[in-house]
Amino acid sequence: TFVVGEDCIKCKHTDCVEVCPVDCFYEGPNFLVIHPDECIDCALCEPECPIDAIFSEDELPEDQQVFLELNAELAEVWPCITEMKEAAPDAEQWAGKPNKLELLER
Ligand code: SF4
Ligand code: F3S
């Protein structure tokens, strides 16, 4: 499966959702997740993210392993998103900032 990682928090560019052939992105207030049981590993979304927030499960950095569980958990409760929308306000400023996990809104 593919996994949305920490960099997406407070950026949420949403380019990724447009290319997913199985519509398995789910949207929260300031983050998106991928449903691990629905993702078909096509890898189309990974290069679409302008800030490289998406990883294949195998390449998810060691310090972001918690995002495996978070994607699975939140994909069950958040609504599906299939169309691109405006990025989060101040997305540019938040790109690449560390310790954004504590800012994740549910
Ligand atoms: Fe969708 Fe393919 Fe990305 Fe999985 S890898 S979330 S199926 S675009
Ligand atoms: Fe997030 Fe990148 Fe998609 S910032 S919403 S994973 S395009």
Short mmCIF file of C-alpha atoms and ligand atoms in Angstrom, two decimals:
data_model
loop_
_atom_site.label_atom_id
_atom_site.label_comp_id
_atom_site.label_asym_id
_atom_site.label_seq_id
_atom_site.Cartn_x
_atom_site.Cartn_y
_atom_site.Cartn_z
CA THR A 1 0.00 0.00 0.00
CA PHE A 2 0.94 3.63 -0.27
CA VAL A 3 0.91 5.88 2.78
CA VAL A 4 0.45 9.62 3.31
CA GLY A 5 3.15 10.87 5.64
CA GLU A 6 3.74 13.78 7.97
CA ASP A 7 4.54 16.41 5.36
CA CYS A 8 0.93 16.48 4.17
CA ILE A 9 -0.24 17.89 7.52
CA LYS A 10 -1.23 21.56 7.13
CA CYS A 11 -0.30 21.51 3.41
CA LYS A 12 -2.92 19.24 1.80
CA HIS A 13 -2.23 20.13 -1.82
CA THR A 14 -4.69 17.41 -3.00
CA ASP A 15 -3.05 16.85 -6.43
CA CYS A 16 -2.79 13.21 -5.37
CA VAL A 17 -6.53 12.51 -5.33
CA GLU A 18 -7.06 13.30 -9.00
CA VAL A 19 -4.95 10.41 -10.25
CA CYS A 20 -6.06 7.59 -7.97
CA PRO A 21 -7.89 5.00 -10.10
CA VAL A 22 -9.72 3.50 -7.13
CA ASP A 23 -10.60 6.71 -5.25
CA CYS A 24 -9.05 5.62 -1.98
CA PHE A 25 -8.06 9.00 -0.52
CA TYR A 26 -9.92 10.26 2.54
CA GLU A 27 -9.93 13.81 3.82
CA GLY A 28 -9.64 15.27 7.28
CA PRO A 29 -9.41 18.93 8.37
CA ASN A 30 -5.71 19.33 7.59
CA PHE A 31 -4.46 15.96 6.28
CA LEU A 32 -5.35 13.22 3.81
CA VAL A 33 -4.96 9.47 4.18
CA ILE A 34 -4.99 6.42 1.90
CA HIS A 35 -7.15 3.42 2.71
CA PRO A 36 -4.66 0.54 2.87
CA ASP A 37 -7.22 -2.11 1.89
CA GLU A 38 -8.35 -0.18 -1.18
CA CYS A 39 -5.00 1.01 -2.55
CA ILE A 40 -3.90 -1.15 -5.50
CA ASP A 41 -0.25 -0.02 -5.42
CA CYS A 42 -0.38 1.65 -8.80
CA ALA A 43 2.13 4.30 -7.61
CA LEU A 44 0.47 7.07 -9.64
CA CYS A 45 -0.08 9.36 -6.66
CA GLU A 46 3.46 9.41 -5.32
CA PRO A 47 4.97 11.74 -7.97
CA GLU A 48 1.89 13.98 -7.96
CA CYS A 49 2.49 15.33 -4.46
CA PRO A 50 4.46 18.58 -4.86
CA ILE A 51 6.07 18.12 -1.43
CA ASP A 52 6.74 14.36 -1.64
CA ALA A 53 4.48 13.45 1.28
CA ILE A 54 3.44 10.05 -0.15
CA PHE A 55 5.52 6.88 0.29
CA SER A 56 5.18 3.26 -0.60
CA GLU A 57 4.87 1.26 2.60
CA ASP A 58 8.35 -0.19 2.05
CA GLU A 59 9.94 3.23 1.81
CA LEU A 60 8.15 4.94 4.66
CA PRO A 61 10.88 6.50 6.83
CA GLU A 62 11.54 4.84 10.17
CA ASP A 63 10.39 7.90 12.12
CA GLN A 64 7.04 7.93 10.28
CA GLN A 65 5.93 4.35 10.94
CA VAL A 66 3.04 5.64 13.04
CA PHE A 67 1.46 6.91 9.82
CA LEU A 68 0.73 3.34 8.72
CA GLU A 69 -1.74 3.00 11.56
CA LEU A 70 -3.01 6.54 11.16
CA ASN A 71 -3.84 6.06 7.48
CA ALA A 72 -5.70 2.83 8.24
CA GLU A 73 -7.59 4.30 11.19
CA LEU A 74 -8.59 7.65 9.70
CA ALA A 75 -9.57 6.23 6.29
CA GLU A 76 -12.40 4.48 8.13
CA VAL A 77 -13.86 7.67 9.55
CA TRP A 78 -13.09 10.48 7.11
CA PRO A 79 -15.01 11.11 3.84
CA CYS A 80 -13.62 10.15 0.45
CA ILE A 81 -12.08 12.94 -1.67
CA THR A 82 -11.72 12.57 -5.46
CA GLU A 83 -11.39 16.12 -6.74
CA MET A 84 -8.52 18.51 -6.26
CA LYS A 85 -9.21 21.65 -4.25
CA GLU A 86 -7.23 24.61 -2.98
CA ALA A 87 -4.28 23.72 -0.78
CA ALA A 88 -4.35 24.60 2.91
CA PRO A 89 -3.68 28.24 3.74
CA ASP A 90 0.04 28.80 4.34
CA ALA A 91 0.83 25.44 2.72
CA GLU A 92 4.12 26.86 1.46
CA GLN A 93 5.26 27.84 4.93
CA TRP A 94 4.39 24.47 6.42
CA ALA A 95 6.09 22.33 3.78
CA GLY A 96 8.90 20.27 5.27
CA LYS A 97 8.42 21.58 8.82
CA PRO A 98 9.24 18.99 11.52
CA ASN A 99 6.94 17.74 14.28
CA LYS A 100 3.66 18.35 12.50
CA LEU A 101 2.05 15.21 13.89
CA GLU A 102 0.95 17.10 17.00
CA LEU A 103 -0.91 19.53 14.72
CA LEU A 104 -3.01 16.83 13.07
CA GLU A 105 -6.72 17.63 13.43
CA ARG A 106 -9.27 14.85 13.49
FE1 SF4 B 1 -4.43 5.37 -5.31
FE2 SF4 B 1 -2.50 4.21 -6.73
FE3 SF4 B 1 -1.88 6.01 -4.87
FE4 SF4 B 1 -2.78 3.62 -4.13
S1 SF4 B 1 -0.86 4.03 -5.18
S2 SF4 B 1 -3.44 5.59 -3.30
S3 SF4 B 1 -4.24 3.17 -5.77
S4 SF4 B 1 -3.03 6.39 -6.75
FE1 F3S B 2 -1.09 15.80 0.90
FE2 F3S B 2 0.58 15.85 -1.11
FE3 F3S B 2 -1.80 14.86 -1.46
S1 F3S B 2 0.35 17.41 0.45
S2 F3S B 2 -3.02 16.06 -0.08
S3 F3S B 2 -0.26 14.07 -0.10
S4 F3S B 2 -0.67 16.08 -2.91
#
